[in-house]
Amino acid sequence: MAPSSKSTPAMMRIAIAGGGGLAWALAEAISETPHALVVLTRSAEIRASFDEFGCDVMEVDYNSQSSLRYALRGADLVLSTVKGQPQLNLIRAAKHEMISRFVPAEWEGALSHRSGTEDARDPGSQDALSALRDASRSSRHPMNYTVFSCGLFYEWFAPGGLSVYQVASEDTYCNFQGALFIEGESMAATITENNAEGRTVRVSMTSISDVGRFVAAALDLGIASWEKEYKMRGTQMSVRDIVATFGRVRNGMLQHPINTLCIPLNHKADTTLHKIATTDIRYIRYQDLSRFVNSSIQSQDYGMYFLYRRLKNAADGRWHFGSSNLTTALTNNHLMTFEPIAFDAFLESSWGPYS
């Protein structure tokens, strides 16, 4: 890693909570730094996955404060990839152990672009951020926190979707392939192209591996100087271009949505079909999204509910931001030593030749 213009921060002990793909990417990148690393996991069975990084792996019970406190003892920084009650318990234990800084599992979406209405359906997120705000205001031993926002993970568009990578998203039980814009196997796509103001919907995105690299590089900034939120991205694209790029890489036609991506018959009149080069997509108008969200809840069609909700989140700018302040900070300190992978290159490596 290239030297910073500042003095090199002291070696730290870093705890990564979770054993999925994001935890693995963080461990891989941080193992290239001089910092000591421990991975907290529910199951010792994943130990072999982290052996190559030379880090400690500790089996913990997320329902036991004594287990968590013991695992966190002596750590300076906690990077969480777990959500819900396990993360709340982790925050409580970290505060008790006087951890200097906590990074919550809030990796997707800039904080300022989150709708209170939408986040009310993800109470674990709200509760975690509230607990961290309280911990940072403690008069005795304040615990600082930083949110790393990457937009969307590229891996939503990989074979099998985000679930294959065992990454905790806001809707963990609905993160399969096809749950966001595109169903790759059947070559189906559904998007909302314009937002409430008629502007093109754009999304910032980053690969999981690059998230690990960004965080590892940020360590050389010194965690004492970290901001409340760092935004990073590998690319930003319109949702139309995301679909077009996917179709080009897969070398095929994206047909009308079926199964989990189909439009209910009573919604058919509200959709139009657009053709982009060799890619067919189903287009849903922004003004219809709230009604579709509500009707899918009433019919208990949760596959469609999450699709419509995510389309609305994208249209409302949940996963888009104009500037990447982490990239700026790393560049200014001569720490931006890697080039994030491009979206088309990621798709090519994930899907391989189209057949």
Short mmCIF file of C-alpha atoms in Angstrom, two decimals:
data_model
loop_
_atom_site.label_atom_id
_atom_site.label_comp_id
_atom_site.label_asym_id
_atom_site.label_seq_id
_atom_site.Cartn_x
_atom_site.Cartn_y
_atom_site.Cartn_z
CA MET A 1 0.00 0.00 0.00
CA ALA A 2 1.38 3.41 -0.93
CA PRO A 3 2.44 5.63 1.96
CA SER A 4 0.11 8.38 3.05
CA SER A 5 1.09 12.01 3.22
CA LYS A 6 0.25 11.67 6.94
CA SER A 7 2.14 9.56 9.47
CA THR A 8 1.25 5.88 9.30
CA PRO A 9 -1.49 5.02 11.86
CA ALA A 10 -0.57 2.64 14.66
CA MET A 11 -1.36 -1.04 14.22
CA MET A 12 -4.88 -1.92 15.37
CA ARG A 13 -6.88 -5.00 16.24
CA ILE A 14 -9.88 -5.17 13.93
CA ALA A 15 -12.93 -7.38 14.49
CA ILE A 16 -15.13 -8.41 11.57
CA ALA A 17 -18.57 -9.70 12.58
CA GLY A 18 -20.03 -12.26 10.19
CA GLY A 19 -18.82 -15.05 7.98
CA GLY A 20 -20.42 -14.29 4.59
CA GLY A 21 -19.05 -12.90 1.36
CA LEU A 22 -18.65 -9.31 2.54
CA ALA A 23 -16.82 -10.42 5.68
CA TRP A 24 -14.56 -12.53 3.47
CA ALA A 25 -13.82 -9.57 1.16
CA LEU A 26 -13.04 -7.32 4.13
CA ALA A 27 -10.75 -9.96 5.63
CA GLU A 28 -8.99 -10.53 2.31
CA ALA A 29 -8.23 -6.83 1.87
CA ILE A 30 -7.32 -6.10 5.49
CA SER A 31 -5.02 -9.13 5.63
CA GLU A 32 -2.74 -7.19 3.27
CA THR A 33 -2.30 -4.50 5.95
CA PRO A 34 -0.24 -4.79 9.16
CA HIS A 35 -3.34 -4.78 11.37
CA ALA A 36 -4.35 -7.76 13.50
CA LEU A 37 -7.65 -9.32 12.48
CA VAL A 38 -10.28 -11.46 14.18
CA VAL A 39 -13.45 -12.78 12.52
CA LEU A 40 -16.54 -13.40 14.65
CA THR A 41 -18.86 -16.09 13.36
CA ARG A 42 -21.77 -18.18 14.58
CA SER A 43 -20.21 -21.37 13.23
CA ALA A 44 -16.66 -22.64 13.44
CA GLU A 45 -17.30 -24.52 10.19
CA ILE A 46 -16.35 -21.47 8.15
CA ARG A 47 -12.93 -21.24 9.80
CA ALA A 48 -11.23 -22.83 6.79
CA SER A 49 -12.58 -20.06 4.55
CA PHE A 50 -10.45 -17.53 6.42
CA ASP A 51 -7.33 -19.66 7.00
CA GLU A 52 -5.51 -18.13 4.04
CA PHE A 53 -5.69 -14.69 5.66
CA GLY A 54 -3.85 -15.72 8.81
CA CYS A 55 -6.51 -14.23 11.06
CA ASP A 56 -8.16 -15.48 14.23
CA VAL A 57 -11.66 -16.91 13.87
CA MET A 58 -13.82 -16.97 16.98
CA GLU A 59 -17.17 -18.72 17.30
CA VAL A 60 -19.59 -16.44 19.13
CA ASP A 61 -23.14 -16.51 20.41
CA TYR A 62 -24.79 -13.26 19.31
CA ASN A 63 -27.35 -13.70 22.09
CA SER A 64 -24.65 -13.78 24.76
CA GLN A 65 -23.05 -10.54 25.93
CA SER A 66 -20.25 -12.43 27.65
CA SER A 67 -19.41 -14.27 24.42
CA LEU A 68 -19.38 -11.06 22.37
CA ARG A 69 -17.46 -9.06 24.94
CA TYR A 70 -14.77 -11.71 25.19
CA ALA A 71 -14.39 -11.81 21.39
CA LEU A 72 -14.17 -8.00 21.15
CA ARG A 73 -11.72 -7.55 24.00
CA GLY A 74 -8.74 -5.47 22.89
CA ALA A 75 -10.26 -4.52 19.52
CA ASP A 76 -10.05 -0.95 18.23
CA LEU A 77 -12.47 -1.21 15.31
CA VAL A 78 -15.54 -3.37 14.62
CA LEU A 79 -16.77 -3.96 11.07
CA SER A 80 -20.26 -5.47 11.13
CA THR A 81 -21.80 -7.54 8.35
CA VAL A 82 -24.68 -8.81 10.51
CA LYS A 83 -28.05 -7.12 10.90
CA GLY A 84 -31.07 -7.16 13.17
CA GLN A 85 -30.85 -8.20 16.80
CA PRO A 86 -27.37 -9.76 16.43
CA GLN A 87 -26.01 -6.37 15.39
CA LEU A 88 -27.80 -4.57 18.22
CA ASN A 89 -26.25 -7.02 20.68
CA LEU A 90 -22.87 -6.49 19.02
CA ILE A 91 -23.17 -2.70 19.42
CA ARG A 92 -23.99 -3.12 23.09
CA ALA A 93 -20.96 -5.37 23.63
CA ALA A 94 -18.68 -3.04 21.66
CA LYS A 95 -19.75 -0.10 23.79
CA HIS A 96 -19.03 -2.09 26.95
CA GLU A 97 -15.54 -2.96 25.65
CA MET A 98 -14.90 0.71 24.81
CA ILE A 99 -14.30 0.08 21.11
CA SER A 100 -13.04 3.23 19.39
CA ARG A 101 -15.19 3.00 16.26
CA PHE A 102 -18.01 0.83 14.94
CA VAL A 103 -18.95 0.33 11.28
CA PRO A 104 -22.53 -1.01 11.03
CA ALA A 105 -23.97 -3.26 8.34
CA GLU A 106 -25.43 -0.28 6.47
CA TRP A 107 -23.39 -0.75 3.33
CA GLU A 108 -26.02 -0.02 0.67
CA GLY A 109 -27.45 3.45 0.18
CA ALA A 110 -26.42 6.91 1.33
CA LEU A 111 -27.95 7.87 4.68
CA SER A 112 -29.26 11.21 3.42
CA HIS A 113 -31.25 9.48 0.66
CA ARG A 114 -33.14 7.07 2.87
CA SER A 115 -36.87 7.54 3.14
CA GLY A 116 -38.25 7.37 6.66
CA THR A 117 -41.29 5.57 5.28
CA GLU A 118 -39.24 2.87 3.60
CA ASP A 119 -36.80 2.44 6.49
CA ALA A 120 -39.73 1.96 8.85
CA ARG A 121 -40.03 -1.46 7.18
CA ASP A 122 -36.43 -2.18 8.19
CA PRO A 123 -36.52 -1.46 11.94
CA GLY A 124 -33.22 -3.23 12.54
CA SER A 125 -31.47 -0.52 10.55
CA GLN A 126 -33.18 2.33 12.37
CA ASP A 127 -32.51 0.75 15.74
CA ALA A 128 -28.83 0.15 14.98
CA LEU A 129 -28.23 3.72 13.84
CA SER A 130 -30.11 5.06 16.86
CA ALA A 131 -28.02 2.89 19.21
CA LEU A 132 -24.83 4.11 17.57
CA ARG A 133 -25.88 7.75 17.85
CA ASP A 134 -26.55 7.23 21.55
CA ALA A 135 -23.20 5.48 22.03
CA SER A 136 -21.34 8.30 20.28
CA ARG A 137 -22.86 10.83 22.71
CA SER A 138 -21.81 8.99 25.85
CA SER A 139 -20.13 11.33 28.32
CA ARG A 140 -17.93 8.58 29.77
CA HIS A 141 -16.66 6.48 26.84
CA PRO A 142 -18.12 7.64 23.52
CA MET A 143 -17.96 5.08 20.73
CA ASN A 144 -17.69 6.72 17.32
CA TYR A 145 -19.20 5.18 14.23
CA THR A 146 -18.86 5.45 10.46
CA VAL A 147 -21.23 4.25 7.76
CA PHE A 148 -19.64 3.07 4.51
CA SER A 149 -22.13 3.52 1.66
CA CYS A 150 -21.44 1.74 -1.62
CA GLY A 151 -24.72 2.33 -3.43
CA LEU A 152 -25.75 -1.16 -4.56
CA PHE A 153 -23.63 -4.29 -4.62
CA TYR A 154 -22.86 -5.50 -8.14
CA GLU A 155 -23.59 -8.97 -6.82
CA TRP A 156 -27.35 -8.39 -7.03
CA PHE A 157 -26.84 -9.08 -10.74
CA ALA A 158 -24.64 -12.18 -10.39
CA PRO A 159 -25.94 -15.74 -10.89
CA GLY A 160 -28.09 -16.54 -7.87
CA GLY A 161 -28.18 -12.91 -6.72
CA LEU A 162 -26.89 -11.46 -3.48
CA SER A 163 -28.05 -14.48 -1.48
CA VAL A 164 -25.23 -16.58 -2.93
CA TYR A 165 -22.74 -14.28 -1.20
CA GLN A 166 -24.54 -14.54 2.16
CA VAL A 167 -24.60 -10.77 2.54
CA ALA A 168 -27.08 -9.19 4.94
CA SER A 169 -29.20 -6.71 2.97
CA GLU A 170 -32.20 -4.76 4.22
CA ASP A 171 -34.43 -7.52 2.83
CA THR A 172 -32.19 -10.51 3.45
CA TYR A 173 -34.94 -13.04 2.82
CA CYS A 174 -35.65 -11.58 -0.62
CA ASN A 175 -32.21 -11.09 -2.18
CA PHE A 176 -32.25 -13.86 -4.75
CA GLN A 177 -31.43 -13.51 -8.43
CA GLY A 178 -34.10 -11.41 -10.12
CA ALA A 179 -35.09 -9.52 -6.98
CA LEU A 180 -33.64 -6.30 -8.40
CA PHE A 181 -34.36 -5.12 -11.98
CA ILE A 182 -33.11 -8.20 -13.85
CA GLU A 183 -33.68 -11.96 -13.77
CA GLY A 184 -30.62 -13.27 -15.56
CA GLU A 185 -31.59 -16.85 -16.32
CA SER A 186 -34.89 -16.00 -18.02
CA MET A 187 -33.45 -12.71 -19.34
CA ALA A 188 -36.27 -10.62 -17.84
CA ALA A 189 -36.11 -6.99 -16.72
CA THR A 190 -38.42 -4.51 -15.01
CA ILE A 191 -37.47 -0.88 -14.34
CA THR A 192 -38.79 2.56 -13.56
CA GLU A 193 -36.81 4.79 -15.87
CA ASN A 194 -37.71 8.28 -14.59
CA ASN A 195 -38.23 9.66 -11.10
CA ALA A 196 -41.01 11.90 -9.78
CA GLU A 197 -39.42 14.94 -11.47
CA GLY A 198 -39.05 13.12 -14.78
CA ARG A 199 -35.27 12.78 -14.44
CA THR A 200 -33.40 9.64 -15.41
CA VAL A 201 -33.03 7.20 -12.51
CA ARG A 202 -29.36 6.53 -11.77
CA VAL A 203 -27.69 4.12 -9.37
CA SER A 204 -24.22 4.02 -7.80
CA MET A 205 -22.77 0.51 -7.55
CA THR A 206 -19.69 -1.28 -6.20
CA SER A 207 -18.47 -4.87 -6.13
CA ILE A 208 -18.16 -6.57 -2.76
CA SER A 209 -14.44 -7.11 -3.32
CA ASP A 210 -13.92 -3.41 -3.99
CA VAL A 211 -15.82 -2.52 -0.82
CA GLY A 212 -13.19 -4.53 1.03
CA ARG A 213 -10.41 -2.65 -0.76
CA PHE A 214 -11.97 0.74 -0.02
CA VAL A 215 -12.30 -0.02 3.69
CA ALA A 216 -8.77 -1.42 3.93
CA ALA A 217 -7.38 1.68 2.22
CA ALA A 218 -9.36 3.93 4.57
CA LEU A 219 -7.53 2.44 7.55
CA ASP A 220 -4.47 4.46 6.56
CA LEU A 221 -6.49 7.65 6.98
CA GLY A 222 -6.59 6.86 10.70
CA ILE A 223 -9.94 5.85 12.19
CA ALA A 224 -9.85 8.81 14.59
CA SER A 225 -10.30 11.12 11.60
CA TRP A 226 -13.02 9.13 9.85
CA GLU A 227 -16.20 10.96 8.92
CA LYS A 228 -19.70 9.86 9.95
CA GLU A 229 -20.29 8.54 6.43
CA TYR A 230 -17.98 7.56 3.61
CA LYS A 231 -19.48 7.10 0.15
CA MET A 232 -17.70 4.92 -2.40
CA ARG A 233 -18.57 3.48 -5.77
CA GLY A 234 -17.21 1.46 -8.63
CA THR A 235 -19.51 3.08 -11.16
CA GLN A 236 -22.78 4.94 -11.58
CA MET A 237 -25.28 4.14 -14.31
CA SER A 238 -28.88 4.74 -15.28
CA VAL A 239 -31.12 1.74 -14.69
CA ARG A 240 -31.70 1.67 -18.44
CA ASP A 241 -27.95 1.33 -19.02
CA ILE A 242 -27.70 -1.37 -16.35
CA VAL A 243 -30.21 -3.46 -18.27
CA ALA A 244 -28.60 -2.67 -21.62
CA THR A 245 -25.15 -3.62 -20.31
CA PHE A 246 -26.49 -6.85 -18.89
CA GLY A 247 -28.14 -7.71 -22.19
CA ARG A 248 -24.97 -6.92 -24.13
CA VAL A 249 -22.74 -9.00 -21.86
CA ARG A 250 -25.19 -11.90 -21.88
CA ASN A 251 -25.50 -11.54 -25.65
CA GLY A 252 -29.22 -12.13 -25.61
CA MET A 253 -32.66 -10.62 -25.46
CA LEU A 254 -34.23 -9.69 -22.15
CA GLN A 255 -37.83 -10.84 -22.56
CA HIS A 256 -41.04 -9.86 -20.82
CA PRO A 257 -40.92 -10.58 -17.08
CA ILE A 258 -42.37 -13.88 -15.90
CA ASN A 259 -42.90 -15.58 -12.54
CA THR A 260 -41.42 -13.40 -9.77
CA LEU A 261 -41.02 -10.47 -12.12
CA CYS A 262 -44.39 -10.65 -13.88
CA ILE A 263 -46.82 -7.75 -13.76
CA PRO A 264 -50.22 -8.77 -12.34
CA LEU A 265 -53.02 -8.61 -14.90
CA ASN A 266 -54.74 -5.72 -13.16
CA HIS A 267 -51.53 -3.72 -13.52
CA LYS A 268 -51.02 -4.46 -17.19
CA ALA A 269 -52.64 -1.29 -18.46
CA ASP A 270 -50.22 0.81 -16.43
CA THR A 271 -47.06 -0.57 -18.03
CA THR A 272 -45.44 0.01 -21.37
CA LEU A 273 -42.77 -1.93 -23.19
CA HIS A 274 -39.62 -0.18 -24.36
CA LYS A 275 -36.87 -1.53 -26.58
CA ILE A 276 -33.25 -0.53 -26.00
CA ALA A 277 -30.96 -1.85 -28.72
CA THR A 278 -31.38 -5.63 -28.37
CA THR A 279 -32.92 -5.43 -24.92
CA ASP A 280 -36.65 -5.53 -24.10
CA ILE A 281 -37.65 -4.20 -20.69
CA ARG A 282 -40.87 -3.71 -18.80
CA TYR A 283 -41.26 -0.08 -17.79
CA ILE A 284 -43.39 0.96 -14.81
CA ARG A 285 -44.27 4.62 -14.33
CA TYR A 286 -43.11 6.26 -11.11
CA GLN A 287 -46.60 7.50 -10.26
CA ASP A 288 -47.86 3.89 -10.18
CA LEU A 289 -45.22 2.48 -7.84
CA SER A 290 -46.81 3.40 -4.49
CA ARG A 291 -50.11 1.86 -5.57
CA PHE A 292 -48.33 -1.29 -6.73
CA VAL A 293 -46.44 -1.52 -3.43
CA ASN A 294 -49.68 -1.24 -1.45
CA SER A 295 -51.63 -3.69 -3.61
CA SER A 296 -48.88 -6.30 -3.41
CA ILE A 297 -48.92 -6.03 0.39
CA GLN A 298 -52.70 -6.51 0.42
CA SER A 299 -52.42 -9.57 -1.82
CA GLN A 300 -49.45 -10.85 0.21
CA ASP A 301 -47.38 -11.13 -2.95
CA TYR A 302 -44.09 -10.37 -1.26
CA GLY A 303 -41.93 -11.10 -4.29
CA MET A 304 -43.69 -8.32 -6.17
CA TYR A 305 -43.74 -6.12 -3.07
CA PHE A 306 -39.96 -6.16 -2.78
CA LEU A 307 -39.53 -5.60 -6.50
CA TYR A 308 -41.83 -2.54 -6.50
CA ARG A 309 -40.32 -1.22 -3.30
CA ARG A 310 -36.82 -1.45 -4.73
CA LEU A 311 -37.89 0.19 -7.96
CA LYS A 312 -39.27 3.07 -5.91
CA ASN A 313 -36.14 3.24 -3.76
CA ALA A 314 -34.01 3.45 -6.89
CA ALA A 315 -36.25 6.14 -8.40
CA ASP A 316 -36.11 8.13 -5.14
CA GLY A 317 -32.31 8.13 -5.24
CA ARG A 318 -31.72 5.67 -2.40
CA TRP A 319 -28.67 4.17 -4.11
CA HIS A 320 -27.30 7.18 -5.95
CA PHE A 321 -24.98 9.94 -4.79
CA GLY A 322 -23.18 12.65 -6.71
CA SER A 323 -19.74 12.49 -5.13
CA SER A 324 -17.67 9.77 -3.48
CA ASN A 325 -16.03 11.45 -0.50
CA LEU A 326 -14.03 8.32 0.36
CA THR A 327 -12.46 8.26 -3.10
CA THR A 328 -11.61 11.94 -2.70
CA ALA A 329 -10.04 11.40 0.73
CA LEU A 330 -8.01 8.42 -0.46
CA THR A 331 -6.86 10.24 -3.60
CA ASN A 332 -5.84 13.36 -1.67
CA ASN A 333 -3.75 11.20 0.66
CA HIS A 334 -2.20 9.11 -2.15
CA LEU A 335 -4.00 5.99 -0.92
CA MET A 336 -6.20 5.24 -3.94
CA THR A 337 -3.97 2.44 -5.21
CA PHE A 338 -6.56 0.32 -7.05
CA GLU A 339 -9.05 0.73 -9.88
CA PRO A 340 -12.57 -0.48 -9.02
CA ILE A 341 -13.86 -3.16 -11.36
CA ALA A 342 -16.25 -1.96 -14.06
CA PHE A 343 -19.80 -3.30 -14.12
CA ASP A 344 -19.48 -5.01 -17.49
CA ALA A 345 -16.20 -6.66 -16.45
CA PHE A 346 -17.90 -7.92 -13.28
CA LEU A 347 -20.78 -9.39 -15.29
CA GLU A 348 -18.40 -11.09 -17.70
CA SER A 349 -16.43 -12.68 -14.87
CA SER A 350 -19.60 -13.72 -13.03
CA TRP A 351 -21.65 -15.14 -15.89
CA GLY A 352 -18.99 -16.30 -18.31
CA PRO A 353 -19.78 -16.85 -22.00
CA TYR A 354 -23.45 -16.69 -22.89
CA SER A 355 -24.95 -19.97 -24.01
#
